PDB file of C-alpha atoms in Angstrom:
ATOM      1  CA  UNK A   2      38.187 219.468 130.005  1.00  0.00           C
ATOM      2  CA  UNK A   3      39.676 220.414 133.377  1.00  0.00           C
ATOM      3  CA  UNK A   4      36.494 222.117 134.648  1.00  0.00           C
ATOM      4  CA  UNK A   5      34.097 219.268 133.928  1.00  0.00           C
ATOM      5  CA  UNK A   6      31.491 218.921 136.695  1.00  0.00           C
ATOM      6  CA  UNK A   7      32.228 222.447 137.939  1.00  0.00           C
ATOM      7  CA  UNK A   8      29.789 225.363 137.945  1.00  0.00           C
ATOM      8  CA  UNK A   9      31.144 228.831 137.210  1.00  0.00           C
ATOM      9  CA  UNK A  10      29.556 232.273 137.612  1.00  0.00           C
ATOM     10  CA  UNK A  11      30.892 235.095 135.427  1.00  0.00           C
ATOM     11  CA  UNK A  12      29.452 238.560 136.008  1.00  0.00           C
ATOM     12  CA  UNK A  13      29.324 240.803 132.978  1.00  0.00           C
ATOM     13  CA  UNK A  14      29.714 237.520 131.153  1.00  0.00           C
ATOM     14  CA  UNK A  15      28.183 238.313 127.763  1.00  0.00           C
ATOM     15  CA  UNK A  16      30.565 240.935 126.355  1.00  0.00           C
ATOM     16  CA  UNK A  17      34.269 241.700 126.142  1.00  0.00           C
ATOM     17  CA  UNK A  18      36.402 239.987 128.759  1.00  0.00           C
ATOM     18  CA  UNK A  19      33.389 238.274 130.317  1.00  0.00           C
ATOM     19  CA  UNK A  20      32.401 236.688 127.015  1.00  0.00           C
ATOM     20  CA  UNK A  21      35.896 235.290 126.463  1.00  0.00           C
ATOM     21  CA  UNK A  22      36.032 234.008 130.046  1.00  0.00           C
ATOM     22  CA  UNK A  23      32.621 232.359 129.801  1.00  0.00           C
ATOM     23  CA  UNK A  24      33.478 230.675 126.498  1.00  0.00           C
ATOM     24  CA  UNK A  25      36.823 229.446 127.819  1.00  0.00           C
ATOM     25  CA  UNK A  26      35.134 227.713 130.765  1.00  0.00           C
ATOM     26  CA  UNK A  27      32.500 226.190 128.481  1.00  0.00           C
ATOM     27  CA  UNK A  28      35.259 224.835 126.270  1.00  0.00           C
ATOM     28  CA  UNK A  29      36.835 223.211 129.344  1.00  0.00           C
ATOM     29  CA  UNK A  30      33.634 221.408 130.345  1.00  0.00           C
ATOM     30  CA  UNK A  31      32.146 223.740 132.953  1.00  0.00           C
ATOM     31  CA  UNK A  32      28.539 224.775 133.376  1.00  0.00           C
ATOM     32  CA  UNK A  33      28.572 228.569 133.127  1.00  0.00           C
ATOM     33  CA  UNK A  34      26.156 231.085 134.608  1.00  0.00           C
ATOM     34  CA  UNK A  35      26.806 234.352 132.771  1.00  0.00           C
ATOM     35  CA  UNK A  36      25.183 237.475 134.195  1.00  0.00           C
ATOM     36  CA  UNK A  37      24.395 240.708 132.391  1.00  0.00           C
ATOM     37  CA  UNK A  38      22.432 243.830 133.178  1.00  0.00           C
ATOM     38  CA  UNK A  39      20.386 244.692 130.083  1.00  0.00           C
ATOM     39  CA  UNK A  40      22.046 243.973 126.718  1.00  0.00           C
ATOM     40  CA  UNK A  41      19.856 241.148 125.439  1.00  0.00           C
ATOM     41  CA  UNK A  42      21.444 241.234 121.996  1.00  0.00           C
ATOM     42  CA  UNK A  43      24.870 240.445 123.445  1.00  0.00           C
ATOM     43  CA  UNK A  44      23.381 237.654 125.555  1.00  0.00           C
ATOM     44  CA  UNK A  45      21.693 236.079 122.525  1.00  0.00           C
ATOM     45  CA  UNK A  46      24.941 236.363 120.578  1.00  0.00           C
ATOM     46  CA  UNK A  47      26.851 234.546 123.314  1.00  0.00           C
ATOM     47  CA  UNK A  48      24.272 231.760 123.306  1.00  0.00           C
ATOM     48  CA  UNK A  49      24.781 231.360 119.556  1.00  0.00           C
ATOM     49  CA  UNK A  50      28.562 231.457 119.874  1.00  0.00           C
ATOM     50  CA  UNK A  51      28.502 228.759 122.557  1.00  0.00           C
ATOM     51  CA  UNK A  52      27.394 226.320 119.870  1.00  0.00           C
ATOM     52  CA  UNK A  53      27.494 222.728 121.030  1.00  0.00           C
ATOM     53  CA  UNK A  54      28.131 223.906 124.593  1.00  0.00           C
ATOM     54  CA  UNK A  55      24.968 226.034 124.743  1.00  0.00           C
ATOM     55  CA  UNK A  56      23.175 223.489 126.929  1.00  0.00           C
ATOM     56  CA  UNK A  57      25.722 224.247 129.685  1.00  0.00           C
ATOM     57  CA  UNK A  58      25.285 228.027 129.429  1.00  0.00           C
ATOM     58  CA  UNK A  59      22.724 229.797 131.611  1.00  0.00           C
ATOM     59  CA  UNK A  60      22.052 233.509 131.159  1.00  0.00           C
ATOM     60  CA  UNK A  61      20.832 235.692 134.030  1.00  0.00           C
ATOM     61  CA  UNK A  62      19.771 239.327 133.668  1.00  0.00           C
ATOM     62  CA  UNK A  63      20.131 241.531 136.763  1.00  0.00           C
ATOM     63  CA  UNK A  64      22.240 244.377 138.135  1.00  0.00           C
ATOM     64  CA  UNK A  65      25.106 243.239 140.378  1.00  0.00           C
ATOM     65  CA  UNK A  66      24.824 246.573 142.202  1.00  0.00           C
ATOM     66  CA  UNK A  67      21.320 245.574 143.367  1.00  0.00           C
ATOM     67  CA  UNK A  68      21.803 243.623 146.603  1.00  0.00           C
ATOM     68  CA  UNK A  69      18.311 242.108 146.594  1.00  0.00           C
ATOM     69  CA  UNK A  70      18.623 241.000 142.959  1.00  0.00           C
ATOM     70  CA  UNK A  71      21.973 239.367 143.712  1.00  0.00           C
ATOM     71  CA  UNK A  72      20.511 237.515 146.683  1.00  0.00           C
ATOM     72  CA  UNK A  73      17.624 236.270 144.534  1.00  0.00           C
ATOM     73  CA  UNK A  74      20.090 235.051 141.908  1.00  0.00           C
ATOM     74  CA  UNK A  75      22.121 233.056 144.433  1.00  0.00           C
ATOM     75  CA  UNK A  76      19.013 231.566 145.992  1.00  0.00           C
ATOM     76  CA  UNK A  77      17.984 230.355 142.545  1.00  0.00           C
ATOM     77  CA  UNK A  78      21.340 228.659 142.072  1.00  0.00           C
ATOM     78  CA  UNK A  79      20.508 226.243 144.889  1.00  0.00           C
ATOM     79  CA  UNK A  80      18.239 224.487 142.396  1.00  0.00           C
ATOM     80  CA  UNK A  81      20.254 225.081 139.215  1.00  0.00           C
ATOM     81  CA  UNK A  82      23.567 224.055 140.800  1.00  0.00           C
ATOM     82  CA  UNK A  83      22.744 221.701 143.694  1.00  0.00           C
ATOM     83  CA  UNK A  84      26.411 220.704 144.021  1.00  0.00           C
ATOM     84  CA  UNK A  85      27.393 224.325 144.546  1.00  0.00           C
ATOM     85  CA  UNK A  86      29.348 226.949 142.649  1.00  0.00           C
ATOM     86  CA  UNK A  87      33.067 226.295 142.381  1.00  0.00           C
ATOM     87  CA  UNK A  88      34.217 229.504 140.660  1.00  0.00           C
ATOM     88  CA  UNK A  89      33.077 233.129 140.784  1.00  0.00           C
ATOM     89  CA  UNK A  90      34.621 235.667 138.416  1.00  0.00           C
ATOM     90  CA  UNK A  91      33.744 239.248 139.383  1.00  0.00           C
ATOM     91  CA  UNK A  92      34.116 240.825 135.967  1.00  0.00           C
ATOM     92  CA  UNK A  93      31.154 243.228 135.698  1.00  0.00           C
ATOM     93  CA  UNK A  94      32.334 246.804 135.532  1.00  0.00           C
ATOM     94  CA  UNK A  95      31.842 250.171 133.901  1.00  0.00           C
ATOM     95  CA  UNK A  96      33.606 253.490 133.359  1.00  0.00           C
ATOM     96  CA  UNK A  97      32.257 257.025 133.602  1.00  0.00           C
ATOM     97  CA  UNK A  98      35.372 259.124 133.067  1.00  0.00           C
ATOM     98  CA  UNK A  99      35.737 262.743 134.120  1.00  0.00           C
ATOM     99  CA  UNK A 100      38.256 264.818 135.999  1.00  0.00           C
ATOM    100  CA  UNK A 101      37.328 264.895 139.669  1.00  0.00           C
ATOM    101  CA  UNK A 102      36.534 268.613 139.744  1.00  0.00           C
ATOM    102  CA  UNK A 103      33.701 268.144 137.246  1.00  0.00           C
ATOM    103  CA  UNK A 104      32.657 264.572 138.043  1.00  0.00           C
ATOM    104  CA  UNK A 105      29.003 264.229 138.972  1.00  0.00           C
ATOM    105  CA  UNK A 106      28.053 262.519 142.209  1.00  0.00           C
ATOM    106  CA  UNK A 107      25.885 260.181 140.148  1.00  0.00           C
ATOM    107  CA  UNK A 108      28.837 258.994 138.039  1.00  0.00           C
ATOM    108  CA  UNK A 109      30.933 258.488 141.170  1.00  0.00           C
ATOM    109  CA  UNK A 110      28.233 256.373 142.800  1.00  0.00           C
ATOM    110  CA  UNK A 111      27.394 254.421 139.655  1.00  0.00           C
ATOM    111  CA  UNK A 112      30.982 253.271 139.130  1.00  0.00           C
ATOM    112  CA  UNK A 113      31.584 252.494 142.791  1.00  0.00           C
ATOM    113  CA  UNK A 114      28.253 250.691 143.197  1.00  0.00           C
ATOM    114  CA  UNK A 115      28.828 248.472 140.159  1.00  0.00           C
ATOM    115  CA  UNK A 116      32.553 247.794 140.279  1.00  0.00           C
ATOM    116  CA  UNK A 117      33.111 247.579 144.024  1.00  0.00           C
ATOM    117  CA  UNK A 118      29.615 247.187 145.434  1.00  0.00           C
ATOM    118  CA  UNK A 119      28.808 244.502 142.897  1.00  0.00           C
ATOM    119  CA  UNK A 120      31.966 242.635 143.854  1.00  0.00           C
ATOM    120  CA  UNK A 121      30.926 242.738 147.506  1.00  0.00           C
ATOM    121  CA  UNK A 122      27.368 241.591 146.750  1.00  0.00           C
ATOM    122  CA  UNK A 123      28.417 238.662 144.580  1.00  0.00           C
ATOM    123  CA  UNK A 124      31.317 237.571 146.777  1.00  0.00           C
ATOM    124  CA  UNK A 125      29.272 237.597 149.977  1.00  0.00           C
ATOM    125  CA  UNK A 126      26.778 235.065 148.657  1.00  0.00           C
ATOM    126  CA  UNK A 127      29.491 233.100 146.836  1.00  0.00           C
ATOM    127  CA  UNK A 128      31.276 232.552 150.138  1.00  0.00           C
ATOM    128  CA  UNK A 129      28.069 231.326 151.756  1.00  0.00           C
ATOM    129  CA  UNK A 130      27.678 228.872 148.872  1.00  0.00           C
ATOM    130  CA  UNK A 131      31.292 227.715 148.822  1.00  0.00           C
ATOM    131  CA  UNK A 132      31.793 227.160 152.549  1.00  0.00           C
ATOM    132  CA  UNK A 133      29.231 224.347 152.418  1.00  0.00           C
ATOM    133  CA  UNK A 134      31.470 222.385 150.053  1.00  0.00           C
ATOM    134  CA  UNK A 135      34.739 223.626 151.579  1.00  0.00           C
ATOM    135  CA  UNK A 136      36.055 224.614 148.169  1.00  0.00           C
ATOM    136  CA  UNK A 137      35.995 227.632 145.919  1.00  0.00           C
ATOM    137  CA  UNK A 138      37.787 230.083 143.680  1.00  0.00           C
ATOM    138  CA  UNK A 139      36.848 233.775 143.782  1.00  0.00           C
ATOM    139  CA  UNK A 140      38.450 236.117 141.266  1.00  0.00           C
ATOM    140  CA  UNK A 141      38.217 239.872 140.789  1.00  0.00           C
ATOM    141  CA  UNK A 142      39.021 241.512 137.461  1.00  0.00           C
ATOM    142  CA  UNK A 143      40.722 244.686 138.621  1.00  0.00           C
ATOM    143  CA  UNK A 144      42.902 247.193 136.753  1.00  0.00           C
ATOM    144  CA  UNK A 145      46.272 248.968 136.827  1.00  0.00           C
ATOM    145  CA  UNK A 146      44.172 252.114 137.295  1.00  0.00           C
ATOM    146  CA  UNK A 147      43.809 251.051 140.918  1.00  0.00           C
ATOM    147  CA  UNK A 148      47.548 251.232 141.563  1.00  0.00           C
ATOM    148  CA  UNK A 149      48.962 253.563 138.891  1.00  0.00           C
ATOM    149  CA  UNK A 150      46.042 255.954 138.494  1.00  0.00           C
ATOM    150  CA  UNK A 151      44.956 257.602 135.260  1.00  0.00           C
ATOM    151  CA  UNK A 152      43.744 261.163 134.879  1.00  0.00           C
ATOM    152  CA  UNK A 153      39.974 261.320 134.570  1.00  0.00           C
ATOM    153  CA  UNK A 154      39.431 257.938 136.205  1.00  0.00           C
ATOM    154  CA  UNK A 155      39.303 258.755 139.907  1.00  0.00           C
ATOM    155  CA  UNK A 156      36.069 256.813 140.359  1.00  0.00           C
ATOM    156  CA  UNK A 157      37.234 253.846 138.303  1.00  0.00           C
ATOM    157  CA  UNK A 158      40.673 253.735 139.949  1.00  0.00           C
ATOM    158  CA  UNK A 159      39.162 253.951 143.438  1.00  0.00           C
ATOM    159  CA  UNK A 160      36.758 251.098 142.680  1.00  0.00           C
ATOM    160  CA  UNK A 161      39.553 248.899 141.349  1.00  0.00           C
ATOM    161  CA  UNK A 162      41.869 249.647 144.280  1.00  0.00           C
ATOM    162  CA  UNK A 163      38.935 248.774 146.518  1.00  0.00           C
ATOM    163  CA  UNK A 164      38.630 245.367 144.863  1.00  0.00           C
ATOM    164  CA  UNK A 165      42.248 244.624 145.755  1.00  0.00           C
ATOM    165  CA  UNK A 166      41.653 245.626 149.365  1.00  0.00           C
ATOM    166  CA  UNK A 167      38.521 243.479 149.495  1.00  0.00           C
ATOM    167  CA  UNK A 168      40.442 240.526 148.058  1.00  0.00           C
ATOM    168  CA  UNK A 169      43.261 240.879 150.583  1.00  0.00           C
ATOM    169  CA  UNK A 170      40.845 240.781 153.511  1.00  0.00           C
ATOM    170  CA  UNK A 171      38.548 238.095 152.142  1.00  0.00           C
ATOM    171  CA  UNK A 172      41.368 235.673 151.330  1.00  0.00           C
ATOM    172  CA  UNK A 173      42.292 235.567 155.014  1.00  0.00           C
ATOM    173  CA  UNK A 174      38.711 234.963 156.115  1.00  0.00           C
ATOM    174  CA  UNK A 175      38.103 231.919 153.905  1.00  0.00           C
ATOM    175  CA  UNK A 176      41.509 230.250 153.559  1.00  0.00           C
ATOM    176  CA  UNK A 177      40.693 227.540 156.103  1.00  0.00           C
ATOM    177  CA  UNK A 178      37.680 226.604 153.997  1.00  0.00           C
ATOM    178  CA  UNK A 179      39.954 225.909 151.026  1.00  0.00           C
ATOM    179  CA  UNK A 180      38.604 228.920 149.159  1.00  0.00           C
ATOM    180  CA  UNK A 181      41.169 231.031 147.316  1.00  0.00           C
ATOM    181  CA  UNK A 182      40.649 234.697 146.461  1.00  0.00           C
ATOM    182  CA  UNK A 183      42.757 236.546 143.903  1.00  0.00           C
ATOM    183  CA  UNK A 184      42.758 239.482 141.511  1.00  0.00           C
ATOM    184  CA  UNK A 185      43.698 239.629 137.861  1.00  0.00           C
ATOM    185  CA  UNK A 186      44.791 243.035 136.624  1.00  0.00           C
ATOM    186  CA  UNK A 187      44.500 243.358 132.835  1.00  0.00           C
ATOM    187  CA  UNK A 188      46.388 246.085 131.067  1.00  0.00           C
ATOM    188  CA  UNK A 189      45.039 247.624 127.890  1.00  0.00           C
ATOM    189  CA  UNK A 190      42.763 244.975 126.401  1.00  0.00           C
ATOM    190  CA  UNK A 191      41.068 245.335 123.036  1.00  0.00           C
ATOM    191  CA  UNK A 192      37.403 245.361 124.125  1.00  0.00           C
ATOM    192  CA  UNK A 193      34.460 247.756 123.917  1.00  0.00           C
ATOM    193  CA  UNK A 194      35.509 249.194 127.296  1.00  0.00           C
ATOM    194  CA  UNK A 195      38.153 251.258 125.492  1.00  0.00           C
ATOM    195  CA  UNK A 196      36.202 251.855 122.272  1.00  0.00           C
ATOM    196  CA  UNK A 197      35.280 255.389 123.350  1.00  0.00           C
ATOM    197  CA  UNK A 198      38.894 256.462 123.820  1.00  0.00           C
ATOM    198  CA  UNK A 199      40.228 258.881 121.175  1.00  0.00           C
ATOM    199  CA  UNK A 200      42.408 257.210 118.540  1.00  0.00           C
ATOM    200  CA  UNK A 201      45.450 259.313 119.452  1.00  0.00           C
ATOM    201  CA  UNK A 202      45.105 258.193 123.082  1.00  0.00           C
ATOM    202  CA  UNK A 203      44.812 254.545 122.033  1.00  0.00           C
ATOM    203  CA  UNK A 204      48.036 254.876 120.040  1.00  0.00           C
ATOM    204  CA  UNK A 205      49.744 256.540 122.997  1.00  0.00           C
ATOM    205  CA  UNK A 206      48.633 253.768 125.348  1.00  0.00           C
ATOM    206  CA  UNK A 207      49.712 251.019 122.916  1.00  0.00           C
ATOM    207  CA  UNK A 208      53.132 252.644 122.540  1.00  0.00           C
ATOM    208  CA  UNK A 209      53.554 252.619 126.323  1.00  0.00           C
ATOM    209  CA  UNK A 210      53.201 248.825 126.457  1.00  0.00           C
ATOM    210  CA  UNK A 211      56.577 247.044 126.153  1.00  0.00           C
ATOM    211  CA  UNK A 212      54.978 244.420 123.902  1.00  0.00           C
ATOM    212  CA  UNK A 213      53.650 247.260 121.710  1.00  0.00           C
ATOM    213  CA  UNK A 214      50.121 245.927 121.444  1.00  0.00           C
ATOM    214  CA  UNK A 215      46.887 245.697 123.339  1.00  0.00           C
ATOM    215  CA  UNK A 216      46.043 242.372 124.895  1.00  0.00           C
ATOM    216  CA  UNK A 217      43.172 240.166 123.790  1.00  0.00           C
ATOM    217  CA  UNK A 218      40.234 238.931 125.873  1.00  0.00           C
ATOM    218  CA  UNK A 219      41.604 235.426 125.415  1.00  0.00           C
ATOM    219  CA  UNK A 220      44.843 236.469 127.152  1.00  0.00           C
ATOM    220  CA  UNK A 221      42.804 237.306 130.240  1.00  0.00           C
ATOM    221  CA  UNK A 222      40.630 234.199 129.996  1.00  0.00           C
ATOM    222  CA  UNK A 223      43.771 232.052 130.119  1.00  0.00           C
ATOM    223  CA  UNK A 224      44.961 233.809 133.288  1.00  0.00           C
ATOM    224  CA  UNK A 225      41.538 233.342 134.887  1.00  0.00           C
ATOM    225  CA  UNK A 226      41.612 229.619 134.205  1.00  0.00           C
ATOM    226  CA  UNK A 227      45.082 229.323 135.722  1.00  0.00           C
ATOM    227  CA  UNK A 228      43.976 230.832 139.040  1.00  0.00           C
ATOM    228  CA  UNK A 229      40.622 229.018 138.974  1.00  0.00           C
ATOM    229  CA  UNK A 230      42.180 225.574 138.545  1.00  0.00           C
ATOM    230  CA  UNK A 231      42.172 223.033 141.351  1.00  0.00           C
ATOM    231  CA  UNK A 232      45.959 222.955 141.118  1.00  0.00           C
ATOM    232  CA  UNK A 233      46.133 226.635 142.159  1.00  0.00           C
ATOM    233  CA  UNK A 234      45.289 225.683 145.739  1.00  0.00           C
ATOM    234  CA  UNK A 235      48.200 227.592 147.318  1.00  0.00           C
ATOM    235  CA  UNK A 236      47.781 230.806 145.333  1.00  0.00           C
ATOM    236  CA  UNK A 237      45.627 233.240 147.272  1.00  0.00           C
ATOM    237  CA  UNK A 238      45.704 236.894 148.237  1.00  0.00           C
ATOM    238  CA  UNK A 239      47.638 237.940 145.155  1.00  0.00           C
ATOM    239  CA  UNK A 240      47.169 240.095 142.077  1.00  0.00           C
ATOM    240  CA  UNK A 241      48.283 238.656 138.759  1.00  0.00           C
ATOM    241  CA  UNK A 242      49.160 241.396 136.293  1.00  0.00           C
ATOM    242  CA  UNK A 243      48.443 240.637 132.628  1.00  0.00           C
ATOM    243  CA  UNK A 244      49.665 243.870 131.116  1.00  0.00           C
ATOM    244  CA  UNK A 245      52.231 243.116 128.442  1.00  0.00           C
ATOM    245  CA  UNK A 246      54.941 244.461 130.769  1.00  0.00           C
ATOM    246  CA  UNK A 247      53.452 247.791 131.895  1.00  0.00           C
TER     247      UNK A 247
END
């Protein structure tokens, strides 16, 4: 129970990686604030899955790309978490794949606003919360797409590379306040984010992984807990790759 008495915010925390991350923190004693945009069914399912830990799970519905909604959420946490938030996991993200020549401006903006803009919105108010207690852990769930690039994912790759750049700058701004900032870069993980990929492409991607399999959400949740732990006080400004050797 290494996160007992800690409060954790997980964006996109009701499905896929976010669900596994939220459950892992609940299992380690934390109070978890899981955010989601609109999928109430997934939120209700997470509440059921939390079981005996459900009293420490708080669900919040808003769009992380909406600056005003994010500010309202953080203002509300002053009452729900009077001792502050110790961990923020910027996990919310989406894909709208298309080759650049045919990509719509709307799909470019939507991906950038959610993946990168949402990370900025949430991190800004997290820092304001954490500096008061002189402690914090901020994590971004990024992607190899930001460094390797994948055809048809110019918007997604740009947003994920942007998260790394944001992390590198932010870690220097808050280090003296004992706040660490890091990225975790998952490889191919078996979640709904890749459900729409053609089966032949899934097989091709799996074959490219040295471990010859996709990762699980629990693999990523373990890495998140490692960097979010109090003992990780000297790890900041880095990207931890969890890719099976890609």
